[in-house]
Amino acid sequence: MSNHLRSQNSITLCPGRQERFAHLEPDIRRSTGEKRECTRCVLLGVTGLAILLSISASVVSGIVFIKLNFILPENQDDGKICFTTTDLKLSPFRDEENGIEKLSKEVNDNQFLYCASTPEQMQIILNWVIDNKTKASVDKYNDQLTNNLLEGPAVSAHVLIGSGNSPTYNNNTTVKLFKSRSLSHYDGINIGQHKVIIKTKGTYFLYSQIYFKLIPGVNYHQPMNTSFRLSHKVVRFRQRSPTKNGQVELLRNYQQTYIKYGERYMQSSFVSGTFEMIAGDEIGVTVTNLNYIARIPETNYIGLFLLGNDRTV
């Protein structure tokens, strides 16, 4: 016992055993090395407990945050939260792959649902809510920066349209925008792959043209002399919209037609109008079938320009 000093009873941890536990050893004080090992065990235990509590708090706060921002359906399964595309207010003009696509997908009562059940999926929902709250705040801030707008460059855009892999909206396909083509230009407006994004609140003149060119056996494979409809729409998505899904058809044109034997069908559709816009509004063009669009980009386009910004939207 020459390496130990007599003392009162003390509680120590036994690091050499497979299961560490506290016990009393009367009248023994451990050496400096053993005390350091015991202290390290205690610190590791405290650190692990703190991490566990932090993760639990994050999950609980995330669920509370989601519940505060959504009215959840009554019949939710235990441990799973599901949302419709309307609940999430998903933009039909999503350019990039986002975490929402990693959620579980289900169909219930003819409704397509996105569901979260794992911690990773819960985190995706939480991040999505936070990102959209942040975006709404930024858009609202941009709305307040328009007082001296007309003293600077004109706010306008004219962007050519083409085909490509595109999302669908109400059984119509969203066209792709070619912002880098020589005839495309934009100033004071953002351009995505499938959408024009408003940065400045105000009154805009909006226009779009689509040139349909159908050639039997080439890009048209339906029976001859059979009536069909071509559609050309300009759709707005507004995150802060009070409407159910945030989407409104601003302009549309329908053409009911048919193709005779040995003939081609060529017809242009032009739509235009004046609308009040706010920062963050997303504008896109949809058509019945991308294959029906003429492969001449100069004949297909969307454009808009700011008329004034002195009115309240």
CSV table of C-alpha atoms in Angstrom, one decimal:
chain,number,residue,atom,x,y,z
A,1,MET,CA,0.0,0.0,0.0
A,2,SER,CA,3.0,2.3,-0.4
A,3,ASN,CA,1.6,3.8,-3.6
A,4,HIS,CA,-1.7,4.8,-1.9
A,5,LEU,CA,-2.5,7.3,0.8
A,6,ARG,CA,-5.0,6.4,3.5
A,7,SER,CA,-8.1,8.6,3.3
A,8,GLN,CA,-11.9,8.6,3.8
A,9,ASN,CA,-14.1,6.5,1.7
A,10,SER,CA,-14.2,7.5,-2.0
A,11,ILE,CA,-16.3,6.6,-5.1
A,12,THR,CA,-14.3,5.5,-8.1
A,13,LEU,CA,-15.0,4.1,-11.6
A,14,CYS,CA,-13.3,0.8,-12.6
A,15,PRO,CA,-11.9,1.3,-16.1
A,16,GLY,CA,-10.4,-2.2,-16.4
A,17,ARG,CA,-13.7,-4.1,-16.2
A,18,GLN,CA,-16.0,-4.8,-19.2
A,19,GLU,CA,-18.8,-3.0,-17.5
A,20,ARG,CA,-17.8,0.2,-15.7
A,21,PHE,CA,-19.6,0.9,-12.5
A,22,ALA,CA,-19.2,2.9,-9.3
A,23,HIS,CA,-18.2,1.3,-6.0
A,24,LEU,CA,-16.9,2.2,-2.6
A,25,GLU,CA,-13.3,1.4,-1.6
A,26,PRO,CA,-12.7,2.3,2.1
A,27,ASP,CA,-9.6,4.3,3.1
A,28,ILE,CA,-8.0,4.2,-0.4
A,29,ARG,CA,-7.1,7.2,-2.7
A,30,ARG,CA,-6.2,6.2,-6.2
A,31,SER,CA,-2.9,7.3,-7.9
A,32,THR,CA,-2.8,10.2,-10.3
A,33,GLY,CA,-3.0,8.1,-13.5
A,34,GLU,CA,-6.0,6.2,-12.3
A,35,LYS,CA,-7.8,9.4,-11.3
A,36,ARG,CA,-7.3,10.8,-14.7
A,37,GLU,CA,-8.7,7.7,-16.3
A,38,CYS,CA,-11.8,7.9,-14.0
A,39,THR,CA,-12.2,11.6,-14.8
A,40,ARG,CA,-12.1,10.9,-18.6
A,41,CYS,CA,-14.8,8.2,-18.3
A,42,VAL,CA,-17.0,10.6,-16.5
A,43,LEU,CA,-16.5,13.3,-19.1
A,44,LEU,CA,-17.2,10.9,-21.9
A,45,GLY,CA,-20.4,9.9,-20.2
A,46,VAL,CA,-21.5,13.5,-19.7
A,47,THR,CA,-20.6,14.4,-23.3
A,48,GLY,CA,-22.6,11.5,-24.7
A,49,LEU,CA,-25.6,12.4,-22.6
A,50,ALA,CA,-25.4,16.0,-23.8
A,51,ILE,CA,-25.3,14.9,-27.5
A,52,LEU,CA,-28.2,12.6,-27.0
A,53,LEU,CA,-30.3,15.4,-25.3
A,54,SER,CA,-29.3,17.8,-28.1
A,55,ILE,CA,-30.5,15.4,-30.9
A,56,SER,CA,-33.7,14.7,-29.0
A,57,ALA,CA,-34.4,18.4,-28.5
A,58,SER,CA,-33.7,19.1,-32.3
A,59,VAL,CA,-36.2,16.4,-33.3
A,60,VAL,CA,-38.9,17.6,-30.9
A,61,SER,CA,-38.4,21.2,-31.8
A,62,GLY,CA,-38.5,20.3,-35.5
A,63,ILE,CA,-41.8,18.4,-35.1
A,64,VAL,CA,-43.3,21.3,-33.1
A,65,PHE,CA,-42.1,23.8,-35.7
A,66,ILE,CA,-43.7,21.7,-38.5
A,67,LYS,CA,-47.0,21.5,-36.6
A,68,LEU,CA,-47.0,25.3,-36.0
A,69,ASN,CA,-46.6,25.9,-39.7
A,70,PHE,CA,-49.0,23.2,-41.1
A,71,ILE,CA,-52.5,22.1,-40.3
A,72,LEU,CA,-51.9,18.4,-40.2
A,73,PRO,CA,-54.6,15.9,-41.3
A,74,GLU,CA,-56.4,14.2,-38.5
A,75,ASN,CA,-55.6,10.6,-39.6
A,76,GLN,CA,-51.8,10.7,-39.5
A,77,ASP,CA,-50.1,7.4,-38.7
A,78,ASP,CA,-48.0,7.3,-35.6
A,79,GLY,CA,-44.5,8.4,-36.3
A,80,LYS,CA,-45.3,9.6,-39.8
A,81,ILE,CA,-46.3,13.0,-41.2
A,82,CYS,CA,-47.8,13.3,-44.7
A,83,PHE,CA,-48.5,16.3,-46.9
A,84,THR,CA,-50.1,16.8,-50.3
A,85,THR,CA,-48.4,18.9,-52.9
A,86,THR,CA,-51.0,21.6,-52.1
A,87,ASP,CA,-50.0,21.5,-48.4
A,88,LEU,CA,-46.4,22.0,-49.4
A,89,LYS,CA,-47.2,24.6,-52.0
A,90,LEU,CA,-44.6,23.1,-54.4
A,91,SER,CA,-43.7,25.3,-57.4
A,92,PRO,CA,-44.5,23.6,-60.7
A,93,PHE,CA,-41.4,25.2,-62.1
A,94,ARG,CA,-38.8,23.5,-59.9
A,95,ASP,CA,-35.5,23.6,-61.7
A,96,GLU,CA,-33.2,21.8,-59.3
A,97,GLU,CA,-33.6,18.4,-57.5
A,98,ASN,CA,-34.5,19.1,-53.9
A,99,GLY,CA,-34.8,17.1,-50.8
A,100,ILE,CA,-38.5,16.9,-51.1
A,101,GLU,CA,-38.0,14.1,-53.7
A,102,LYS,CA,-36.3,12.0,-51.1
A,103,LEU,CA,-39.5,11.8,-49.0
A,104,SER,CA,-41.7,8.7,-49.2
A,105,LYS,CA,-44.4,8.9,-51.8
A,106,GLU,CA,-47.9,7.4,-51.2
A,107,VAL,CA,-51.4,7.6,-52.8
A,108,ASN,CA,-54.4,7.9,-50.5
A,109,ASP,CA,-57.9,8.7,-51.6
A,110,ASN,CA,-56.6,9.5,-55.1
A,111,GLN,CA,-54.3,12.1,-53.5
A,112,PHE,CA,-50.5,12.0,-54.0
A,113,LEU,CA,-48.7,12.4,-50.7
A,114,TYR,CA,-45.2,13.1,-49.5
A,115,CYS,CA,-44.5,11.4,-46.2
A,116,ALA,CA,-41.7,11.8,-43.6
A,117,SER,CA,-41.1,9.1,-41.0
A,118,THR,CA,-37.3,8.8,-40.6
A,119,PRO,CA,-35.1,11.4,-38.9
A,120,GLU,CA,-33.5,12.3,-42.2
A,121,GLN,CA,-37.0,12.9,-43.8
A,122,MET,CA,-38.1,14.9,-40.8
A,123,GLN,CA,-35.0,17.1,-41.3
A,124,ILE,CA,-35.9,17.5,-45.0
A,125,ILE,CA,-39.3,18.8,-44.1
A,126,LEU,CA,-37.9,21.1,-41.4
A,127,ASN,CA,-35.3,22.5,-43.8
A,128,TRP,CA,-38.0,23.0,-46.5
A,129,VAL,CA,-40.2,25.0,-44.2
A,130,ILE,CA,-37.3,27.2,-43.0
A,131,ASP,CA,-36.0,27.8,-46.6
A,132,ASN,CA,-39.4,28.9,-47.7
A,133,LYS,CA,-39.9,31.1,-44.7
A,134,THR,CA,-36.6,32.7,-45.5
A,135,LYS,CA,-37.4,33.1,-49.1
A,136,ALA,CA,-40.7,34.8,-48.3
A,137,SER,CA,-38.9,37.2,-46.0
A,138,VAL,CA,-36.3,38.1,-48.7
A,139,ASP,CA,-39.1,38.6,-51.3
A,140,LYS,CA,-41.0,40.8,-48.9
A,141,TYR,CA,-37.8,42.8,-48.4
A,142,ASN,CA,-37.3,43.2,-52.1
A,143,ASP,CA,-40.8,44.6,-52.4
A,144,GLN,CA,-39.7,47.5,-50.3
A,145,LEU,CA,-36.8,48.5,-52.5
A,146,THR,CA,-38.7,49.9,-55.4
A,147,ASN,CA,-39.1,53.6,-54.7
A,148,ASN,CA,-36.3,54.8,-57.0
A,149,LEU,CA,-36.6,51.9,-59.5
A,150,LEU,CA,-37.5,53.9,-62.6
A,151,GLU,CA,-34.4,56.0,-62.3
A,152,GLY,CA,-32.3,52.9,-63.2
A,153,PRO,CA,-32.3,50.4,-66.1
A,154,ALA,CA,-35.7,49.3,-67.4
A,155,VAL,CA,-37.0,46.1,-65.8
A,156,SER,CA,-37.8,43.8,-68.7
A,157,ALA,CA,-37.1,40.3,-70.2
A,158,HIS,CA,-37.6,38.6,-73.6
A,159,VAL,CA,-36.6,34.9,-73.4
A,160,LEU,CA,-36.7,32.3,-76.2
A,161,ILE,CA,-38.5,29.0,-75.5
A,162,GLY,CA,-37.5,25.5,-76.5
A,163,SER,CA,-38.2,21.8,-75.7
A,164,GLY,CA,-36.3,19.6,-73.3
A,165,ASN,CA,-36.9,17.6,-70.1
A,166,SER,CA,-39.5,19.7,-68.3
A,167,PRO,CA,-41.9,19.3,-65.4
A,168,THR,CA,-45.7,18.9,-65.9
A,169,TYR,CA,-48.5,21.1,-64.7
A,170,ASN,CA,-52.2,19.9,-64.9
A,171,ASN,CA,-51.4,17.4,-67.7
A,172,ASN,CA,-49.5,20.2,-69.6
A,173,THR,CA,-45.7,20.4,-70.0
A,174,THR,CA,-43.7,23.4,-68.8
A,175,VAL,CA,-41.4,24.7,-71.6
A,176,LYS,CA,-37.7,25.3,-71.2
A,177,LEU,CA,-36.2,28.9,-71.3
A,178,PHE,CA,-33.1,29.7,-73.3
A,179,LYS,CA,-31.7,32.7,-71.6
A,180,SER,CA,-28.3,32.5,-73.3
A,181,ARG,CA,-29.6,32.7,-76.9
A,182,SER,CA,-28.6,35.8,-78.8
A,183,LEU,CA,-32.2,37.2,-78.9
A,184,SER,CA,-32.8,36.6,-75.2
A,185,HIS,CA,-32.2,39.4,-72.8
A,186,TYR,CA,-33.3,40.3,-69.2
A,187,ASP,CA,-32.6,43.1,-66.8
A,188,GLY,CA,-33.9,43.4,-63.3
A,189,ILE,CA,-35.5,40.0,-63.5
A,190,ASN,CA,-34.1,36.5,-62.7
A,191,ILE,CA,-34.4,33.6,-65.2
A,192,GLY,CA,-34.5,30.0,-64.2
A,193,GLN,CA,-34.6,26.9,-66.5
A,194,HIS,CA,-38.4,27.0,-66.7
A,195,LYS,CA,-39.5,30.2,-65.1
A,196,VAL,CA,-39.2,34.0,-65.1
A,197,ILE,CA,-38.8,35.3,-61.5
A,198,ILE,CA,-40.0,38.8,-60.5
A,199,LYS,CA,-37.6,40.8,-58.3
A,200,THR,CA,-39.6,44.1,-58.3
A,201,LYS,CA,-43.2,44.7,-57.3
A,202,GLY,CA,-45.3,46.6,-59.9
A,203,THR,CA,-47.5,46.5,-62.9
A,204,TYR,CA,-46.2,44.4,-65.8
A,205,PHE,CA,-47.1,43.8,-69.4
A,206,LEU,CA,-46.8,40.1,-70.1
A,207,TYR,CA,-46.8,38.3,-73.4
A,208,SER,CA,-45.9,34.9,-75.0
A,209,GLN,CA,-46.0,33.2,-78.4
A,210,ILE,CA,-45.9,29.6,-79.3
A,211,TYR,CA,-45.6,28.4,-82.9
A,212,PHE,CA,-47.2,24.9,-83.3
A,213,LYS,CA,-45.9,22.8,-86.3
A,214,LEU,CA,-47.4,19.3,-86.6
A,215,ILE,CA,-46.1,16.9,-89.3
A,216,PRO,CA,-47.9,13.5,-89.5
A,217,GLY,CA,-45.4,10.7,-89.1
A,218,VAL,CA,-42.7,13.0,-87.7
A,219,ASN,CA,-43.9,14.6,-84.5
A,220,TYR,CA,-47.7,13.8,-84.8
A,221,HIS,CA,-48.7,10.2,-84.6
A,222,GLN,CA,-52.5,10.4,-83.9
A,223,PRO,CA,-55.2,9.2,-86.4
A,224,MET,CA,-55.9,11.6,-89.2
A,225,ASN,CA,-59.2,13.7,-89.2
A,226,THR,CA,-59.4,13.2,-85.4
A,227,SER,CA,-60.1,16.3,-83.4
A,228,PHE,CA,-57.6,17.3,-80.8
A,229,ARG,CA,-56.9,20.4,-78.7
A,230,LEU,CA,-53.7,22.5,-78.4
A,231,SER,CA,-53.2,24.6,-75.4
A,232,HIS,CA,-50.9,27.5,-74.6
A,233,LYS,CA,-50.9,28.9,-71.1
A,234,VAL,CA,-48.9,31.4,-69.0
A,235,VAL,CA,-49.0,30.4,-65.3
A,236,ARG,CA,-48.0,32.2,-62.2
A,237,PHE,CA,-46.9,30.6,-58.9
A,238,ARG,CA,-46.9,32.8,-55.8
A,239,GLN,CA,-45.6,31.4,-52.5
A,240,ARG,CA,-47.5,33.9,-50.5
A,241,SER,CA,-50.7,33.5,-52.5
A,242,PRO,CA,-53.9,32.9,-50.5
A,243,THR,CA,-55.1,30.4,-53.2
A,244,LYS,CA,-55.1,26.7,-52.4
A,245,ASN,CA,-51.9,25.8,-54.4
A,246,GLY,CA,-50.5,29.2,-55.2
A,247,GLN,CA,-51.0,28.8,-58.9
A,248,VAL,CA,-53.0,31.0,-61.3
A,249,GLU,CA,-53.4,30.8,-65.0
A,250,LEU,CA,-52.8,34.4,-66.2
A,251,LEU,CA,-53.1,33.8,-69.9
A,252,ARG,CA,-54.4,30.9,-72.0
A,253,ASN,CA,-55.3,30.0,-75.5
A,254,TYR,CA,-57.1,26.8,-76.7
A,255,GLN,CA,-57.2,25.6,-80.3
A,256,GLN,CA,-59.5,22.7,-81.3
A,257,THR,CA,-58.3,21.4,-84.6
A,258,TYR,CA,-57.6,18.3,-86.7
A,259,ILE,CA,-55.1,17.3,-89.4
A,260,LYS,CA,-56.3,16.0,-92.8
A,261,TYR,CA,-54.5,13.3,-94.8
A,262,GLY,CA,-51.4,14.6,-96.6
A,263,GLU,CA,-51.5,17.9,-94.7
A,264,ARG,CA,-49.4,19.6,-92.1
A,265,TYR,CA,-50.7,21.9,-89.3
A,266,MET,CA,-48.9,25.2,-88.6
A,267,GLN,CA,-50.4,27.8,-86.3
A,268,SER,CA,-49.1,30.4,-83.9
A,269,SER,CA,-50.6,31.3,-80.6
A,270,PHE,CA,-50.0,34.7,-79.1
A,271,VAL,CA,-51.3,35.8,-75.7
A,272,SER,CA,-50.8,39.0,-73.7
A,273,GLY,CA,-52.1,41.0,-70.7
A,274,THR,CA,-51.3,43.4,-67.9
A,275,PHE,CA,-50.9,42.1,-64.4
A,276,GLU,CA,-49.8,43.2,-60.9
A,277,MET,CA,-46.7,41.3,-59.7
A,278,ILE,CA,-44.8,41.1,-56.5
A,279,ALA,CA,-41.2,40.0,-55.7
A,280,GLY,CA,-40.9,36.2,-55.8
A,281,ASP,CA,-43.6,35.6,-58.4
A,282,GLU,CA,-42.6,32.8,-60.8
A,283,ILE,CA,-44.0,32.9,-64.4
A,284,GLY,CA,-43.8,29.9,-66.7
A,285,VAL,CA,-45.3,28.7,-70.0
A,286,THR,CA,-47.1,25.3,-70.5
A,287,VAL,CA,-48.2,23.6,-73.7
A,288,THR,CA,-50.1,20.4,-74.6
A,289,ASN,CA,-47.0,18.6,-76.0
A,290,LEU,CA,-43.5,19.8,-76.4
A,291,ASN,CA,-43.1,17.8,-79.6
A,292,TYR,CA,-45.7,20.0,-81.2
A,293,ILE,CA,-43.5,23.2,-80.9
A,294,ALA,CA,-41.7,24.3,-84.0
A,295,ARG,CA,-37.9,23.8,-83.7
A,296,ILE,CA,-37.2,27.5,-84.4
A,297,PRO,CA,-36.6,29.1,-81.0
A,298,GLU,CA,-37.0,32.6,-82.4
A,299,THR,CA,-40.7,31.9,-83.0
A,300,ASN,CA,-41.4,30.8,-79.4
A,301,TYR,CA,-40.8,33.2,-76.5
A,302,ILE,CA,-42.1,34.8,-73.3
A,303,GLY,CA,-41.5,38.4,-72.4
A,304,LEU,CA,-42.6,41.1,-69.9
A,305,PHE,CA,-41.7,44.6,-68.9
A,306,LEU,CA,-42.5,46.9,-66.0
A,307,LEU,CA,-45.1,49.6,-66.7
A,308,GLY,CA,-45.0,51.2,-63.2
A,309,ASN,CA,-44.5,50.5,-59.6
A,310,ASP,CA,-46.5,53.2,-57.8
A,311,ARG,CA,-49.5,51.0,-57.1
A,312,THR,CA,-49.9,48.7,-54.1
A,313,VAL,CA,-50.1,45.0,-54.9
